[in-house]
Coordinates of C-alpha atoms in Angstrom, one line a residue:
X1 CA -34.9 154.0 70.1
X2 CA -34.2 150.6 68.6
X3 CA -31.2 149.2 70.6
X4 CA -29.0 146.1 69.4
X5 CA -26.8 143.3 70.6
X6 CA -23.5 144.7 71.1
X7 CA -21.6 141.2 71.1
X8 CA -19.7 140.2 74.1
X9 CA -16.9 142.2 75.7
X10 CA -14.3 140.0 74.7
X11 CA -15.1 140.5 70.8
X12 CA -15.3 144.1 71.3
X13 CA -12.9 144.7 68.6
X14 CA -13.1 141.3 66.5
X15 CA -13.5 143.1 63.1
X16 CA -9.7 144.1 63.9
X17 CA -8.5 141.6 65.8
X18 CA -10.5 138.3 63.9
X19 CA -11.4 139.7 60.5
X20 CA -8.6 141.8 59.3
X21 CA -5.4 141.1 61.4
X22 CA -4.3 137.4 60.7
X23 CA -3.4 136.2 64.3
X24 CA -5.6 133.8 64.1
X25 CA -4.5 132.4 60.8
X26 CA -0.7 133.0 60.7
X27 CA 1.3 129.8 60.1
X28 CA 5.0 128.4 59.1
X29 CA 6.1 125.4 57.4
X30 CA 4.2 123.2 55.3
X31 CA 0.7 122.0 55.9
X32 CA -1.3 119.2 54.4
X33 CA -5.4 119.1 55.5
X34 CA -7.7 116.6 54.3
X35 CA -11.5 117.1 55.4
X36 CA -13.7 114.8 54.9
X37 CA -17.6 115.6 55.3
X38 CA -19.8 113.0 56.6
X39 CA -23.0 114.3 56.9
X40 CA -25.2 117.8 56.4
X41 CA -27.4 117.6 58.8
X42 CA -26.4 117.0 61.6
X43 CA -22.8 118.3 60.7
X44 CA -20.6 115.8 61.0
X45 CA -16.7 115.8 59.5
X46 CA -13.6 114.5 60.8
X47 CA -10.1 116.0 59.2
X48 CA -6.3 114.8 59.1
X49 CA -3.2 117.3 58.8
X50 CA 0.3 116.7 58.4
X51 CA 2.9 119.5 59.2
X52 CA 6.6 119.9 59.2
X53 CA 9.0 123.1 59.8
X54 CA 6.9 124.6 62.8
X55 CA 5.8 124.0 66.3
X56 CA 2.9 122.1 65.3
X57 CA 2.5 118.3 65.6
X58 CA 3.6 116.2 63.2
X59 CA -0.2 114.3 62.8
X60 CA -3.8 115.5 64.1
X61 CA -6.7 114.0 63.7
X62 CA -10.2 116.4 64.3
X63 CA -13.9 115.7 64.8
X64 CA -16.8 118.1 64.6
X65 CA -20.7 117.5 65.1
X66 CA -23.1 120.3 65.0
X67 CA -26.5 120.2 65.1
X68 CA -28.8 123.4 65.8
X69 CA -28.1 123.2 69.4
X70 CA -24.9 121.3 69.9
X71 CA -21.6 121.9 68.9
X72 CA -18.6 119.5 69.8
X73 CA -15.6 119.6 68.3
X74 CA -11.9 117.6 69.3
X75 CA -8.6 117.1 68.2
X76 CA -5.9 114.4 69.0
X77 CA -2.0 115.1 68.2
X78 CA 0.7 112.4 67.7
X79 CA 2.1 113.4 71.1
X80 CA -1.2 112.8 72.8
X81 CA -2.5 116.1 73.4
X82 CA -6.3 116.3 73.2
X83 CA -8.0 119.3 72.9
X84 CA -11.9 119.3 73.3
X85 CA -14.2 121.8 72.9
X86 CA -18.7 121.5 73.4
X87 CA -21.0 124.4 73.5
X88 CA -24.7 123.5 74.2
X89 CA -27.6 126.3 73.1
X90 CA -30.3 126.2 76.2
X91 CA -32.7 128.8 74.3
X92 CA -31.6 131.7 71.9
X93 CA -30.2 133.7 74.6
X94 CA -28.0 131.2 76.6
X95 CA -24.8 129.2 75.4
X96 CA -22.7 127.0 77.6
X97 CA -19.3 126.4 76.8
X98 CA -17.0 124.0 78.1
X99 CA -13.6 123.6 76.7
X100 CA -10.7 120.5 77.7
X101 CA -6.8 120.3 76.9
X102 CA -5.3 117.1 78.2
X103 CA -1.4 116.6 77.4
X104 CA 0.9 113.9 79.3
X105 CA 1.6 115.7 83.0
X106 CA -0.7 118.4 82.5
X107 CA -4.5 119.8 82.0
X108 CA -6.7 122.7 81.8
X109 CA -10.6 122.8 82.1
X110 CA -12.2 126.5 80.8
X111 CA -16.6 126.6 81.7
X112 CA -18.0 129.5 80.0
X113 CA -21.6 130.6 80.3
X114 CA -22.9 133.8 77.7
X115 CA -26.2 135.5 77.9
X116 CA -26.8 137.7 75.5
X117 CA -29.9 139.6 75.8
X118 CA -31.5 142.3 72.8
X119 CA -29.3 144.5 73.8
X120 CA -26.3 143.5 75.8
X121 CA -24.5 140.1 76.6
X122 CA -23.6 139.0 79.8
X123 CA -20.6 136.2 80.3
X124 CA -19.1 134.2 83.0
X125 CA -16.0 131.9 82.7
X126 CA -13.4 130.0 85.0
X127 CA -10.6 128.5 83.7
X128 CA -9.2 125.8 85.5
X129 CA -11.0 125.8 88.4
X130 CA -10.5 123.9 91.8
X131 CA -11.6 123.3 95.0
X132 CA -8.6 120.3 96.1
X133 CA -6.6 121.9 97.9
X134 CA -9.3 123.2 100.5
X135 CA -10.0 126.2 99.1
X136 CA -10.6 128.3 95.8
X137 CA -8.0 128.6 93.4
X138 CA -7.9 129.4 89.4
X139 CA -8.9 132.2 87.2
X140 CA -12.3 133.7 86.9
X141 CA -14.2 136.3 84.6
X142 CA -17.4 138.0 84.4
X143 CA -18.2 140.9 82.0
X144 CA -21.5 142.9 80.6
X145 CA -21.6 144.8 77.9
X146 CA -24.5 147.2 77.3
X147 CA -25.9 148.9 74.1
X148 CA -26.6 152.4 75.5
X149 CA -27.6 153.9 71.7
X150 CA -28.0 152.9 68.5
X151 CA -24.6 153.3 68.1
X152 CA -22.3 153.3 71.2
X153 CA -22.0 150.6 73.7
X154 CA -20.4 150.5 77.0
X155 CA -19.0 147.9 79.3
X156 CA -16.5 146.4 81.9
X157 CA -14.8 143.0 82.8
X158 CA -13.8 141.6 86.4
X159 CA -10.6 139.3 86.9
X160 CA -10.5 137.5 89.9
X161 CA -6.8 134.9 89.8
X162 CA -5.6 133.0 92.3
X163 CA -2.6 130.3 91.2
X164 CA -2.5 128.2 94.2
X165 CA -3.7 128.8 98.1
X166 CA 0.1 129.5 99.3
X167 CA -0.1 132.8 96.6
X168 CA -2.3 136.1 97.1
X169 CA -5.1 136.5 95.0
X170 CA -5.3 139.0 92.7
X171 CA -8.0 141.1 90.9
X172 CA -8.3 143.7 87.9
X173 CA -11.1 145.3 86.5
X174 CA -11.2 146.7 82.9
X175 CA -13.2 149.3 81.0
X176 CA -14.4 149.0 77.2
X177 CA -16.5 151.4 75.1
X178 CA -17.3 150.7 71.3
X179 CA -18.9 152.9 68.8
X180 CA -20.4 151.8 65.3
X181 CA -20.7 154.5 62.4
X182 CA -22.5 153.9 59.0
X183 CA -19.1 152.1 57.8
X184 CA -16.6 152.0 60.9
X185 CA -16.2 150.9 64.2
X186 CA -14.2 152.2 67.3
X187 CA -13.7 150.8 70.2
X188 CA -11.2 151.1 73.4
X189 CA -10.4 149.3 76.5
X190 CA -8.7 150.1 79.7
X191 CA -6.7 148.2 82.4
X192 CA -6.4 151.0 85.1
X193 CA -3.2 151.0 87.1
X194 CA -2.8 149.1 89.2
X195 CA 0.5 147.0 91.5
X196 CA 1.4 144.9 88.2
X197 CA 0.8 148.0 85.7
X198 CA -2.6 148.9 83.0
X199 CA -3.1 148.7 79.9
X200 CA -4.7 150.7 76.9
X201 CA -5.9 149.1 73.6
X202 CA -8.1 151.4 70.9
X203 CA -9.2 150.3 67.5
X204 CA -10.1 151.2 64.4
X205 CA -12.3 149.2 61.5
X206 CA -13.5 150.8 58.3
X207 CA -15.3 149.5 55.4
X208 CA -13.3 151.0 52.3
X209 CA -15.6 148.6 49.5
X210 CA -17.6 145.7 48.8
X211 CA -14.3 144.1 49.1
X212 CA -11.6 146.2 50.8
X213 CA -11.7 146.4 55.0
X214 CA -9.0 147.8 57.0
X215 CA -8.0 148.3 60.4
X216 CA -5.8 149.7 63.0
X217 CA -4.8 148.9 66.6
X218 CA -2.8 150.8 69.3
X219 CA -1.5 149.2 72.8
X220 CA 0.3 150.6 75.6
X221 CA 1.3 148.7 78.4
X222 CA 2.1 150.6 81.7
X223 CA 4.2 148.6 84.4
X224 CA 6.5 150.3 87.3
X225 CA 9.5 150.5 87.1
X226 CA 13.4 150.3 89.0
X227 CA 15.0 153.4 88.8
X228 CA 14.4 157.1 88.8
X229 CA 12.0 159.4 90.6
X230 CA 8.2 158.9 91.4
X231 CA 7.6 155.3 91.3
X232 CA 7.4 152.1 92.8
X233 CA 10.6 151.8 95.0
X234 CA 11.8 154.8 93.6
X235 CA 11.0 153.7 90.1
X236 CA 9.7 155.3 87.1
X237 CA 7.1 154.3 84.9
X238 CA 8.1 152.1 82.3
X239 CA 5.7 152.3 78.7
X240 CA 5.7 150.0 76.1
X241 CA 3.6 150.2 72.8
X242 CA 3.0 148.5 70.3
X243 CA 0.8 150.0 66.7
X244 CA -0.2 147.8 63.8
X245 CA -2.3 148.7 61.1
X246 CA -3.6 145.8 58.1
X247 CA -6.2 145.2 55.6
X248 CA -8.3 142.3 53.7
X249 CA -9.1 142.3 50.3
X250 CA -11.8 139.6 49.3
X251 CA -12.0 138.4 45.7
X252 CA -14.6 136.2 43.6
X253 CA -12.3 132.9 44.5
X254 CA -9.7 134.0 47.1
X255 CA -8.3 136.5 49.9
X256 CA -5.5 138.6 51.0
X257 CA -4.5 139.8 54.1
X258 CA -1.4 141.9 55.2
X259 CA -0.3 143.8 58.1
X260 CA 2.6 145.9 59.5
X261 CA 3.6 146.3 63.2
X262 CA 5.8 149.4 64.8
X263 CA 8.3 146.5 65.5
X264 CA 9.0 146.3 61.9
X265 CA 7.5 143.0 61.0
X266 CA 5.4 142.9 57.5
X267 CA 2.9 139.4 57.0
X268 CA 0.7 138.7 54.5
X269 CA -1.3 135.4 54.0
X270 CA -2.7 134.7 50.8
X271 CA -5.8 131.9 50.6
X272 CA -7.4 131.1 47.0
X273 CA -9.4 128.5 45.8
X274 CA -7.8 126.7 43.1
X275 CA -11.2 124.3 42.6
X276 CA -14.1 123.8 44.5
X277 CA -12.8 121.3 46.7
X278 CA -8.9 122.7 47.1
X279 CA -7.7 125.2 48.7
X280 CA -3.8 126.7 48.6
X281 CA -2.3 129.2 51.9
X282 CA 0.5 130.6 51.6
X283 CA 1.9 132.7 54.1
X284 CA 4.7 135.0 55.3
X285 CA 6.5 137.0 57.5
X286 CA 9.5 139.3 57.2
X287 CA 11.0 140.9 60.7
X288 CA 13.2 144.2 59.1
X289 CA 14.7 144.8 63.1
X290 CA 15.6 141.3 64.0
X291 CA 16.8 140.5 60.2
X292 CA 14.2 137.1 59.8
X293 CA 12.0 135.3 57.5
X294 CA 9.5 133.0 57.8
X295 CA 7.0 131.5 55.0
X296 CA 3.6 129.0 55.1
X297 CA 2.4 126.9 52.4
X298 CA -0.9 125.1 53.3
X299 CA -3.5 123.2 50.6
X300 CA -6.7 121.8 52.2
X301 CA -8.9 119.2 50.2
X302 CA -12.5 118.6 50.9
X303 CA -13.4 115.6 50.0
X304 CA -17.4 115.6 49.9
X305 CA -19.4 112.7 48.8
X306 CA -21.2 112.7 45.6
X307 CA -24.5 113.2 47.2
X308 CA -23.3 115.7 49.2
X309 CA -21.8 117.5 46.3
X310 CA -25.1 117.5 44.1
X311 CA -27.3 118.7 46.9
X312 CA -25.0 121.5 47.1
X313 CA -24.7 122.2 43.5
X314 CA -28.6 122.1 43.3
X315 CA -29.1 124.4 46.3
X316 CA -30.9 122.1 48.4
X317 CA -27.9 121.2 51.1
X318 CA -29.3 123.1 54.4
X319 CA -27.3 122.9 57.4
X320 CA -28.1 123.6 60.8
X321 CA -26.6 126.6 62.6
X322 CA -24.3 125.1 65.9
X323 CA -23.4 127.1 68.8
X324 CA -20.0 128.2 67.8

């Protein structure tokens, strides 16, 4: 029985969550990128962007070099935020990644260490970490996920948080299972109950074409509640869920994604390739309870050099593969 790498635990249900859904590419206002590509190999490009009507800066400038073992990567704002982000490739199995965000009166410092074996992935990470105050204080998490067949793989995350050493630490421990047919994927995790509530997340991924994917997500959130019979104090238990289903459709020159959430809000963001080198979002939102509207328009220009644009037109541009 041939097992496979199952991914890590925290990307147990990315074909939802970072392929389909478009949380990680929703946006308001306008947006201006300009990308500029230095070099192949090693990958080097630097990128300005101009916004206005959302919550970004006004002005960032970015940086990214990437060879076949290093990966850095860092942005500076207008309002003097930095953000910094390096991942380093020890062999094929082990990644370190270190992460920095430094803003005027504040900072956070994430260390991150995955393993991932033929058939599992093993992963360590503290997040702002610190030993000043005489003791241990900050939030750390280990999890393992295992390939158990084929198909199904199994796993469980730790949480170990402690704010500062005047507060009580606290723990949680979470369950995940994920199963992967010929053209879907399942998967589920659990928060058991706890002082502070659980949680329950399931999701569902199918391949409907070459070109269609879909998915669906379900969470419920369990926390005690005030009032009423059987619960904390006296309290009930208070349950709030959320469902959202979407779907991306891939053409020869662009994409669309939508989605629609039980709380009555319909996106949809829209990316197509106008010519090689531009690229137009647009985006939108439309909340039917709360009665509001809010739209993206983005273009991004590459601006490659000549040489790099022939070795790319003749076939013969091979870049490395960074530690992303």
């Amino acid at each position: 029985m041939a097992l496979t790498n199952p991914g890590s635990f925290e990307n147990i249900s990315r074909e939802v969550q970072k392929d389909v859904f478009l949380t990680n590419y929703m946006f308001t206002g306008l947006r201006a990128d300009w990308t500029k590509p230095i070099s192949a190999s090693p990958i080097f490009h630097i990128s300005h962007a101009l916004t206005t009507g959302s919550q970004l800066p006004p002005y960032s400038f970015a940086a990214l070099y990437g060879t076949n073992n290093v990966f850095l990567q860092g942005n500076l704002d207008n309002d003097g935020q930095l953000v910094a982000r390096s991942n380093y490739r020890w062999n094929d199995s082990l990644i370190t990644k270190t992460s920095a965000q430094i803003a005027p009166g504040q900072g956070m410092l994430s260390l991150e260490n995955d393993y991932s074996g033929k058939d599992f992935t093993a992963s360590l990470k503290a997040m702002s970490p610190s030993f000043i105050e005489g003791g241990l204080s900050g939030i750390f998490v280990a999890s393992y996920l295992q390939s158990v067949t084929p198909s199904l793989a199994i796993g469980l995350e730790a949480l170990w948080q402690r704010a500062a050493l005047n507060s009580p630490p606290e723990a949680a421990l979470s369950y995940g299972i994920r199963y992967k047919g010929s053209d879907w994927i399942a998967s589920a995790q659990l928060a058991p109950e706890s002082a502070q509530g659980g949680t329950l997340n399931t999701s569902y991924w199918r391949r409907l074409s070459d070109k269609v994917s879909a998915g669906a997500d379900l969470n419920l959130q369990f926390a005690p509640g005030l009032g009423g019979p059987g619960g904390l104090m006296g309290g009930g238990m208070q349950k709030e869920g959320m469902t959202t289903i979407g779907a991306k459709y891939d053409f020869r020159a662009s994409n669309l994604r939508a989605q629609l959430d039980s709380k009555g809000r319909l996106s949809c963001l829209l990316e197509k390739s106008i010519l090689p080198a531009v690229r137009v979002s647009f985006a939108g939102e439309i909340d039917h309870f709360k009665q509001q509207a809010k739209v993206g328009l983005a273009v991004t220009v590459e601006a490659m050099s000549e040489e790099l644009m022939e070795q790319s037109e003749k076939g013969n541009l091979q870049q490395p593969s960074p530690p992303f």
